[in-house]
CSV table of N, CA and C in Angstrom, one decimal:
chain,number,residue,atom,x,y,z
A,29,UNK,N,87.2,108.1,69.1
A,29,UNK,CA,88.1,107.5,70.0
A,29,UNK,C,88.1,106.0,69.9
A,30,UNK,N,89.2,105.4,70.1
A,30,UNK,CA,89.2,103.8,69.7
A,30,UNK,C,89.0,102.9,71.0
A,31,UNK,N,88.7,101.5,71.0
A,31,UNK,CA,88.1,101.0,71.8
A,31,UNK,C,88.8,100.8,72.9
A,32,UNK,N,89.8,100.6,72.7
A,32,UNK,CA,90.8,100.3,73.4
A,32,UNK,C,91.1,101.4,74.2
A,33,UNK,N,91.1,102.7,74.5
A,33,UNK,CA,91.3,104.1,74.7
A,33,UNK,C,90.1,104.0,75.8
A,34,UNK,N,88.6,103.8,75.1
A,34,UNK,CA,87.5,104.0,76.1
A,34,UNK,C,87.2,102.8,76.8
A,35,UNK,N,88.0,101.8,76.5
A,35,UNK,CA,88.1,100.9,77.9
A,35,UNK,C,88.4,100.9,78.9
A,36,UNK,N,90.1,101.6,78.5
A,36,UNK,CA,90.8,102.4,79.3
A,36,UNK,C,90.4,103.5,80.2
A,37,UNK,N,89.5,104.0,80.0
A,37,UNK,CA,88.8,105.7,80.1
A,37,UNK,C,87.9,105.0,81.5
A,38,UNK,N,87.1,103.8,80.9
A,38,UNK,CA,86.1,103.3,81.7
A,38,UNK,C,86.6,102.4,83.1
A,39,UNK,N,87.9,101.9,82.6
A,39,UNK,CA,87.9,101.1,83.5
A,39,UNK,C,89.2,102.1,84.7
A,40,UNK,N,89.6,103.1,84.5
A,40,UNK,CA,90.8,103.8,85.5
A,40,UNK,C,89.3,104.8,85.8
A,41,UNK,N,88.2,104.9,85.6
A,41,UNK,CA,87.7,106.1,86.7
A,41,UNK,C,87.5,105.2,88.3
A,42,UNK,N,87.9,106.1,88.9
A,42,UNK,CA,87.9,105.8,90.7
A,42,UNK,C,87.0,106.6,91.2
A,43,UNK,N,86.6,106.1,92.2
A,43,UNK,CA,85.7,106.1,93.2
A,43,UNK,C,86.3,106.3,94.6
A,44,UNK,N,86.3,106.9,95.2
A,44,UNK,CA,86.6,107.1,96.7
A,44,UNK,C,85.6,107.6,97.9
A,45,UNK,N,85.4,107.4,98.9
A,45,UNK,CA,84.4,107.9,99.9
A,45,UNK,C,85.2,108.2,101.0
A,46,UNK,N,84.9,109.0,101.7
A,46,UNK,CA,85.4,109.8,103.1
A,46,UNK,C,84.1,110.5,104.2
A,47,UNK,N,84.8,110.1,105.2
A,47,UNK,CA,83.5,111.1,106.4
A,47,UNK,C,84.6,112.1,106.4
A,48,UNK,N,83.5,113.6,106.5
A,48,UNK,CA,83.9,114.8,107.0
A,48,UNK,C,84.0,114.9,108.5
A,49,UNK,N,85.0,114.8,109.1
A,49,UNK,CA,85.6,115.1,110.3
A,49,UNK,C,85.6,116.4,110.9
A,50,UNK,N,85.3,117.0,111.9
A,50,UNK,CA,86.0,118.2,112.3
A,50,UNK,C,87.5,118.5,111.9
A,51,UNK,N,88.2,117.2,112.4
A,51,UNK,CA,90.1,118.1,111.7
A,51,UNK,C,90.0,118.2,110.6
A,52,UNK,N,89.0,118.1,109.6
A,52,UNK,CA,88.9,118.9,108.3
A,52,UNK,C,88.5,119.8,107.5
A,53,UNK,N,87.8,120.5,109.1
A,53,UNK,CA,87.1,121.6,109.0
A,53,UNK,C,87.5,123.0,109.0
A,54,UNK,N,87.2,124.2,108.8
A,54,UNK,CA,87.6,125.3,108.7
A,54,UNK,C,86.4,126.1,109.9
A,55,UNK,N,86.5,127.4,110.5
A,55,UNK,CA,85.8,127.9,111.4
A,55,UNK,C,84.5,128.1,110.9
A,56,UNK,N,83.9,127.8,109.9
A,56,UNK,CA,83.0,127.8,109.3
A,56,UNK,C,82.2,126.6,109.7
A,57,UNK,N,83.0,125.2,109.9
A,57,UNK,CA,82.5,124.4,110.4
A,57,UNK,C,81.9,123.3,108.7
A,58,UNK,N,82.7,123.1,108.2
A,58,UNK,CA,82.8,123.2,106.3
A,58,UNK,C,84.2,122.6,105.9
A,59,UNK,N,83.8,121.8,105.0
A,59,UNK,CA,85.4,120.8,104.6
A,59,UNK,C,86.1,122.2,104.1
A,60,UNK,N,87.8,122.3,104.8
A,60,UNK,CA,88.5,123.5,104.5
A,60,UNK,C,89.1,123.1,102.8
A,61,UNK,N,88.8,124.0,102.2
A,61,UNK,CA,88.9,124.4,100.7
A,61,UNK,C,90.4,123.4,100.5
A,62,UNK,N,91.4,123.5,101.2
A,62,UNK,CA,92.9,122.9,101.1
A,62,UNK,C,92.7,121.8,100.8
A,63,UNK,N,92.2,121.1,101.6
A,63,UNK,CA,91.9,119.5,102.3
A,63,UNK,C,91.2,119.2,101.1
A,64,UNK,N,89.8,119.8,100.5
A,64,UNK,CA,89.1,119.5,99.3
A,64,UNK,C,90.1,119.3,97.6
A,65,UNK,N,90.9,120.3,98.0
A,65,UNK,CA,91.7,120.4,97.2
A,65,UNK,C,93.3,119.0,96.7
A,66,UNK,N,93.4,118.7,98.2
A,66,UNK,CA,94.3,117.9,98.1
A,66,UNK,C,94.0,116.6,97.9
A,67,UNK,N,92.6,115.9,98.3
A,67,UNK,CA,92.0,115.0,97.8
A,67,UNK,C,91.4,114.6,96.6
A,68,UNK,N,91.6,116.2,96.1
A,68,UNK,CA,91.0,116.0,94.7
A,68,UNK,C,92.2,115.2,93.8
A,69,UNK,N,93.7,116.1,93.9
A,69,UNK,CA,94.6,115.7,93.3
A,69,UNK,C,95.1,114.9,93.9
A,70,UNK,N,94.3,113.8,94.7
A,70,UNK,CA,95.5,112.3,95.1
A,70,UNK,C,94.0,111.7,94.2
A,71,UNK,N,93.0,111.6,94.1
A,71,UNK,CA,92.0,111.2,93.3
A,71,UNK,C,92.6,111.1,91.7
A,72,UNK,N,92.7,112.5,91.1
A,72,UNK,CA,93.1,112.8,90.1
A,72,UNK,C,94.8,112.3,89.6
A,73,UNK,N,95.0,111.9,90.9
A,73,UNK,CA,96.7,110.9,90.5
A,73,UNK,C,96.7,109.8,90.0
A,74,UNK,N,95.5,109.3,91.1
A,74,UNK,CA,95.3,107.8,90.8
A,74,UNK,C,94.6,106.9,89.6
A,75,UNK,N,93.9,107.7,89.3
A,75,UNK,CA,93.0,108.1,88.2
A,75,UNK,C,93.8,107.6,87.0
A,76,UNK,N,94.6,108.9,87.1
A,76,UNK,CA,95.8,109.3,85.9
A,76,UNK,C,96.7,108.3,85.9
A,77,UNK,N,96.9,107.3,87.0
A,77,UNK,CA,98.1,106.3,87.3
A,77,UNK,C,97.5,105.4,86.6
A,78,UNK,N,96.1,105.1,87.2
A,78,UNK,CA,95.3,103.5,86.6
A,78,UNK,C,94.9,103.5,85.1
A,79,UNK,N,94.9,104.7,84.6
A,79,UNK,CA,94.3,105.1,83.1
A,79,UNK,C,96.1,104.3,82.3
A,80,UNK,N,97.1,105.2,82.5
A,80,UNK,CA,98.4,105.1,81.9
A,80,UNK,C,99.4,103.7,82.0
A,81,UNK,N,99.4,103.4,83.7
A,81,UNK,CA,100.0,102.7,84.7
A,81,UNK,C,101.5,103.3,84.0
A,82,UNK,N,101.8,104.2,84.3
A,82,UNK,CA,103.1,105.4,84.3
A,82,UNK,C,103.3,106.4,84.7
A,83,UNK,N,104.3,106.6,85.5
A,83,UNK,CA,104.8,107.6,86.3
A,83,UNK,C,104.0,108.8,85.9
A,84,UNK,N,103.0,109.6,86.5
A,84,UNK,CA,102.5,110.8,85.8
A,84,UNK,C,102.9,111.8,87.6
A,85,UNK,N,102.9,113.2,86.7
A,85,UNK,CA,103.0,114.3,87.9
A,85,UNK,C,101.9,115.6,87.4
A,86,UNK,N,101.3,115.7,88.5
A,86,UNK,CA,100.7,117.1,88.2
A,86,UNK,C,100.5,118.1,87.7
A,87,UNK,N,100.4,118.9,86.8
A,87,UNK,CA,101.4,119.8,86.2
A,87,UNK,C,100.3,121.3,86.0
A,88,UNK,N,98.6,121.2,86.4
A,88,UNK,CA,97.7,121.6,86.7
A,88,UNK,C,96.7,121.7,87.4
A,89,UNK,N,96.3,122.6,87.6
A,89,UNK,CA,94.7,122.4,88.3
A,89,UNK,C,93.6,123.2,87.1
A,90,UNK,N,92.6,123.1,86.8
A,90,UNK,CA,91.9,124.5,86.5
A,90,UNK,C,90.6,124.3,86.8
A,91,UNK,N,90.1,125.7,86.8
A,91,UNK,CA,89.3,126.1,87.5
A,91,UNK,C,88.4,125.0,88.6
A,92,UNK,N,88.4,125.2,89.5
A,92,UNK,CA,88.0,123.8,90.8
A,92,UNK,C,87.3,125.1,91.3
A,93,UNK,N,85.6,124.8,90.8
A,93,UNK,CA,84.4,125.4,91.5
A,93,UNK,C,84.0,125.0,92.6
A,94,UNK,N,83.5,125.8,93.7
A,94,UNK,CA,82.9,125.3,95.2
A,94,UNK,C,81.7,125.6,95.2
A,95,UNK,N,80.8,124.6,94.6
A,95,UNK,CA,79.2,125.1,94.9
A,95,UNK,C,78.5,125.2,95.6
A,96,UNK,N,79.0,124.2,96.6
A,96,UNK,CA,78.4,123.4,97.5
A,96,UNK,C,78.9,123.4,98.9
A,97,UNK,N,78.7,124.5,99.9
A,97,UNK,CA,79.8,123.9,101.5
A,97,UNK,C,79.1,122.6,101.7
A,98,UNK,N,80.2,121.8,102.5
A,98,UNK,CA,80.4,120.5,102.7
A,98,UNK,C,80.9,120.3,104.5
A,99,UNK,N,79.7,120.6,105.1
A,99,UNK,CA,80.0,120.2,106.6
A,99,UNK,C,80.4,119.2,107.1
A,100,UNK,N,81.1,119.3,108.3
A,100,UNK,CA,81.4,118.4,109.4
A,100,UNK,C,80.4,117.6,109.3
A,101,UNK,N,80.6,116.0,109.1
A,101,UNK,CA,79.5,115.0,109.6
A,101,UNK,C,78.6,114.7,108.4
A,102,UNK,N,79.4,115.0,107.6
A,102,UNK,CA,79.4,114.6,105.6
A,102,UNK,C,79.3,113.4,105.2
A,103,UNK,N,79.4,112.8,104.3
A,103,UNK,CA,80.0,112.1,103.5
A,103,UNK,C,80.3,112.6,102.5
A,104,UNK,N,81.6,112.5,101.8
A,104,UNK,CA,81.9,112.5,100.4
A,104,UNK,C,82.2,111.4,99.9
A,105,UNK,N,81.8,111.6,97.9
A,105,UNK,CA,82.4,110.7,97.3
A,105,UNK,C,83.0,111.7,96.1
A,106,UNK,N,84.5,110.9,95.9
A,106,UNK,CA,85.1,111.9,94.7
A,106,UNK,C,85.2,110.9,93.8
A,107,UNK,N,84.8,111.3,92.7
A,107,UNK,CA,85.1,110.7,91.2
A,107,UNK,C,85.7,111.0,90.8
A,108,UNK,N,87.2,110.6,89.9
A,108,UNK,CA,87.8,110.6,89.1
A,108,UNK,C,87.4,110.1,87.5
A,109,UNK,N,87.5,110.8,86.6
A,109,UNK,CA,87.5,110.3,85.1
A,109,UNK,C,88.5,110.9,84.1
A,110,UNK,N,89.0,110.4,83.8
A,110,UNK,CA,89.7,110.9,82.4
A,110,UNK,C,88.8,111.9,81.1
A,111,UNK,N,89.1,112.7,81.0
A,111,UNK,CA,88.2,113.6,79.9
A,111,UNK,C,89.0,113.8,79.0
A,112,UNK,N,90.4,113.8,78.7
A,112,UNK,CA,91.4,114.3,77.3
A,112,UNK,C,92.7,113.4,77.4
A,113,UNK,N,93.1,112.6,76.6
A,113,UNK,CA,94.4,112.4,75.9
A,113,UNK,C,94.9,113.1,75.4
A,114,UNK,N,96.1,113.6,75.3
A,114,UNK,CA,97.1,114.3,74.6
A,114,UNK,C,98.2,113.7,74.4
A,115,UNK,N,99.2,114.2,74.0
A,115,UNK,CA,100.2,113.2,73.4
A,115,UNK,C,101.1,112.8,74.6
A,116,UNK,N,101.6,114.1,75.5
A,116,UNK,CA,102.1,113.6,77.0
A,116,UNK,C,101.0,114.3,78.0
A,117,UNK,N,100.1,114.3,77.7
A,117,UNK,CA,99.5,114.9,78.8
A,117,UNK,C,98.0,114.2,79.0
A,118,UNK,N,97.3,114.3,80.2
A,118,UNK,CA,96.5,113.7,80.3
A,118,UNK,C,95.5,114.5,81.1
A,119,UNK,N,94.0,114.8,81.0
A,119,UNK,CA,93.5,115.7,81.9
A,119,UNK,C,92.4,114.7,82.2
A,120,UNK,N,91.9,115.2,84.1
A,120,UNK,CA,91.0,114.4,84.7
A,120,UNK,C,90.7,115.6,85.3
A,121,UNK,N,89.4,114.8,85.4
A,121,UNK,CA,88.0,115.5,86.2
A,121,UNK,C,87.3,115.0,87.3
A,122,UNK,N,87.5,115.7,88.6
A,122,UNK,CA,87.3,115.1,89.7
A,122,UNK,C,86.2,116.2,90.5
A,123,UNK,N,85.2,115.6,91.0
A,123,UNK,CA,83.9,115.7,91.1
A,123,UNK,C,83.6,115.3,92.5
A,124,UNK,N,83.2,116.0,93.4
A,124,UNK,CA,83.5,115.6,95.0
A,124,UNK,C,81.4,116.0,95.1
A,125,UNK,N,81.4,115.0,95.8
A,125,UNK,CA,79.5,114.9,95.8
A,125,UNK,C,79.3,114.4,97.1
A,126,UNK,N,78.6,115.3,98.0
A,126,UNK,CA,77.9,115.8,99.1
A,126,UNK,C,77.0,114.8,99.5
A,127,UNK,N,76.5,113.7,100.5
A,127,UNK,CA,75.9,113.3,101.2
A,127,UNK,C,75.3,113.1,102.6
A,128,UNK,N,74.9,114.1,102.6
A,128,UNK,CA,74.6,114.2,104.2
A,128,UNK,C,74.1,112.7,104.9
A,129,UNK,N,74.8,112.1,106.1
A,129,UNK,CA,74.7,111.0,106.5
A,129,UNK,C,73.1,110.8,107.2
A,130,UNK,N,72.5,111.2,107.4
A,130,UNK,CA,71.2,111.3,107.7
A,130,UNK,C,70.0,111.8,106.9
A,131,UNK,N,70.5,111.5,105.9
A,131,UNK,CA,69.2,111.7,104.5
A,131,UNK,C,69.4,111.0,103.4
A,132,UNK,N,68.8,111.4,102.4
A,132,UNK,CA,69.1,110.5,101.2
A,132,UNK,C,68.8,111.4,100.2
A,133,UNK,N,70.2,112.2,100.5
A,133,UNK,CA,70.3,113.3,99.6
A,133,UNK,C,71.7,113.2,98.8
A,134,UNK,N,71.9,113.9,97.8
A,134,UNK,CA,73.4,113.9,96.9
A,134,UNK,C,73.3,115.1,96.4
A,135,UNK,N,74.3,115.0,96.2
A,135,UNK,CA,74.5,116.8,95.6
A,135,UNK,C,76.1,117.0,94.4
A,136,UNK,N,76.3,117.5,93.3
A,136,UNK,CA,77.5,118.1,93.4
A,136,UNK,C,78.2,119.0,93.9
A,137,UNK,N,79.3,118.9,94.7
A,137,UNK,CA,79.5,119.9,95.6
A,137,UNK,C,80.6,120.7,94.9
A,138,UNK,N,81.9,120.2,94.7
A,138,UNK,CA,82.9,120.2,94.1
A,138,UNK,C,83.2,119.7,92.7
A,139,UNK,N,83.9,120.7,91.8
A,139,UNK,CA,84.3,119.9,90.8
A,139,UNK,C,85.8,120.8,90.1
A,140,UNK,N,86.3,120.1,89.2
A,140,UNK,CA,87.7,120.5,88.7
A,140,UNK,C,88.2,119.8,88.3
A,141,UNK,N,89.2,120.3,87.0
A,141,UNK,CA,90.0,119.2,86.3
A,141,UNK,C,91.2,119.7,86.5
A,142,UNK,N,92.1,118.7,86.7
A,142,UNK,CA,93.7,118.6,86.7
A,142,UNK,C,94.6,117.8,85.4
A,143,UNK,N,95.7,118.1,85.3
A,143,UNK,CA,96.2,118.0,84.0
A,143,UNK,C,97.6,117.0,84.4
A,144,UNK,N,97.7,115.7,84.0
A,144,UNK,CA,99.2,115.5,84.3
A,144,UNK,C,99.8,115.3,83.3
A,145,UNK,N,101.4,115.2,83.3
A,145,UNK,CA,101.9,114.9,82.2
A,145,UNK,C,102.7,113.3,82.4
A,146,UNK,N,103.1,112.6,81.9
A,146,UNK,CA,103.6,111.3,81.6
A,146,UNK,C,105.2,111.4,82.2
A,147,UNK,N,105.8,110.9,82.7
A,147,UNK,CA,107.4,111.2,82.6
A,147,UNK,C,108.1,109.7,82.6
A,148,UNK,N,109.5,109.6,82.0
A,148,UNK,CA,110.4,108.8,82.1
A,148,UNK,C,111.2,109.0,83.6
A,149,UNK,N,112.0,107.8,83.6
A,149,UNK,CA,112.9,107.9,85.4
A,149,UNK,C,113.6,109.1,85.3
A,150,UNK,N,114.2,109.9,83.9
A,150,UNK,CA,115.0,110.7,84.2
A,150,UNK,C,113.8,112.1,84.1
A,151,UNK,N,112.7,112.1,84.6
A,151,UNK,CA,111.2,113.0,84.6
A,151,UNK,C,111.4,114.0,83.6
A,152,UNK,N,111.5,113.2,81.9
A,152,UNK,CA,111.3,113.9,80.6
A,152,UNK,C,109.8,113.4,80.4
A,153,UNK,N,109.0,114.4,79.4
A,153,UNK,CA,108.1,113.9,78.8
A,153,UNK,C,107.8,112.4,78.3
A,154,UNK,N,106.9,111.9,78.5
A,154,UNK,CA,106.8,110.6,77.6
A,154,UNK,C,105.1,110.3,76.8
A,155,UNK,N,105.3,110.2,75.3
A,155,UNK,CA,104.0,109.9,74.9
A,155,UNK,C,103.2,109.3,75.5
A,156,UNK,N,101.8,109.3,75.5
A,156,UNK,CA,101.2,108.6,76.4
A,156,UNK,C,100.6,107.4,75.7
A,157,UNK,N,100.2,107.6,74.4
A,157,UNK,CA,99.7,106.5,73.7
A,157,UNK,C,100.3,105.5,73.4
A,158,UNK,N,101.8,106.2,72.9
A,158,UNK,CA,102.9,105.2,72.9
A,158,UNK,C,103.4,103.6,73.6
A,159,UNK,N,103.0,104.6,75.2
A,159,UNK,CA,103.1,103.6,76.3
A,159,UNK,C,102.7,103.2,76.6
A,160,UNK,N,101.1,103.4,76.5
A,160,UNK,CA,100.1,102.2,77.8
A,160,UNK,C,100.6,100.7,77.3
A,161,UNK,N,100.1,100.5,78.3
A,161,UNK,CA,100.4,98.7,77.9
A,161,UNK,C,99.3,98.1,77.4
A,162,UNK,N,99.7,96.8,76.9
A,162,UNK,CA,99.0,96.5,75.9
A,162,UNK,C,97.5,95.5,76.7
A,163,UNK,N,96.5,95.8,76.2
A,163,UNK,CA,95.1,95.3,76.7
A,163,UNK,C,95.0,94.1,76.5
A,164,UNK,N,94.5,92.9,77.7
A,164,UNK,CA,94.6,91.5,76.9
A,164,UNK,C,93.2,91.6,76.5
């Protein structure tokens, strides 16, 4: 991979943190699988936005393991990274890690990659390597 590519790679992974709330909870009393889900892929957008800076859309999930329940009164942090270039497509890996606010513990809780593709205004494919902009 060329230097310019794992610059790119290094400098678009995100970082986000969240408290686990009850309205994010399920009767289990456990971040509700949806909500895990949907933060994964606003993580995995942004990711994909800051890696390319180009219109990208969703166009996957795969397999998004739950290792770990994740209670009311949490912290999370989700990581985003880039793992594959393709020619319009782009896959990221988002990794949601468990901190209970009263210890000094960490955990992987969550993990899963999502896949977007690149698009132009009229939402056609667009190469991805073609496009990024240019690195000063």
């Amino acid at each position: 991979m060329d230097k310019n590519l794992t610059k790119r790679i290094e400098e678009s992974e995100t970082h986000i943190f969240k408290a686990v709330f009850p309205n994010t909870t399920n009767h289990y009393d456990t971040l509700f699988g949806g909500t895990a889900l949907q933060l994964m892929d606003e993580v995995a957008f942004i990711t994909a936005t800051r890696f390319t800076r180009l219109k990208v859309v969703t166009v996957s999930s795969d397999r998004v393991d739950f290792k770990q329940p994740i209670p009311a009164g949490s912290f999370i942090e989700l990581i985003g990274k880039v793992v594959k270039v393709g020619n319009t497509s782009l896959g990221v890996q988002v990794d949601i890690f468990l901190e209970h606010m009263y210890e000094e513990t960490r955990q992987r809780a969550i993990s899963g990659n999502f896949t977007f593709v690149a698009i132009d205004e009229n939402r056609h494919p667009l190469t991805i390597r073609e496009n990024l902009p240019k690195t000063k």
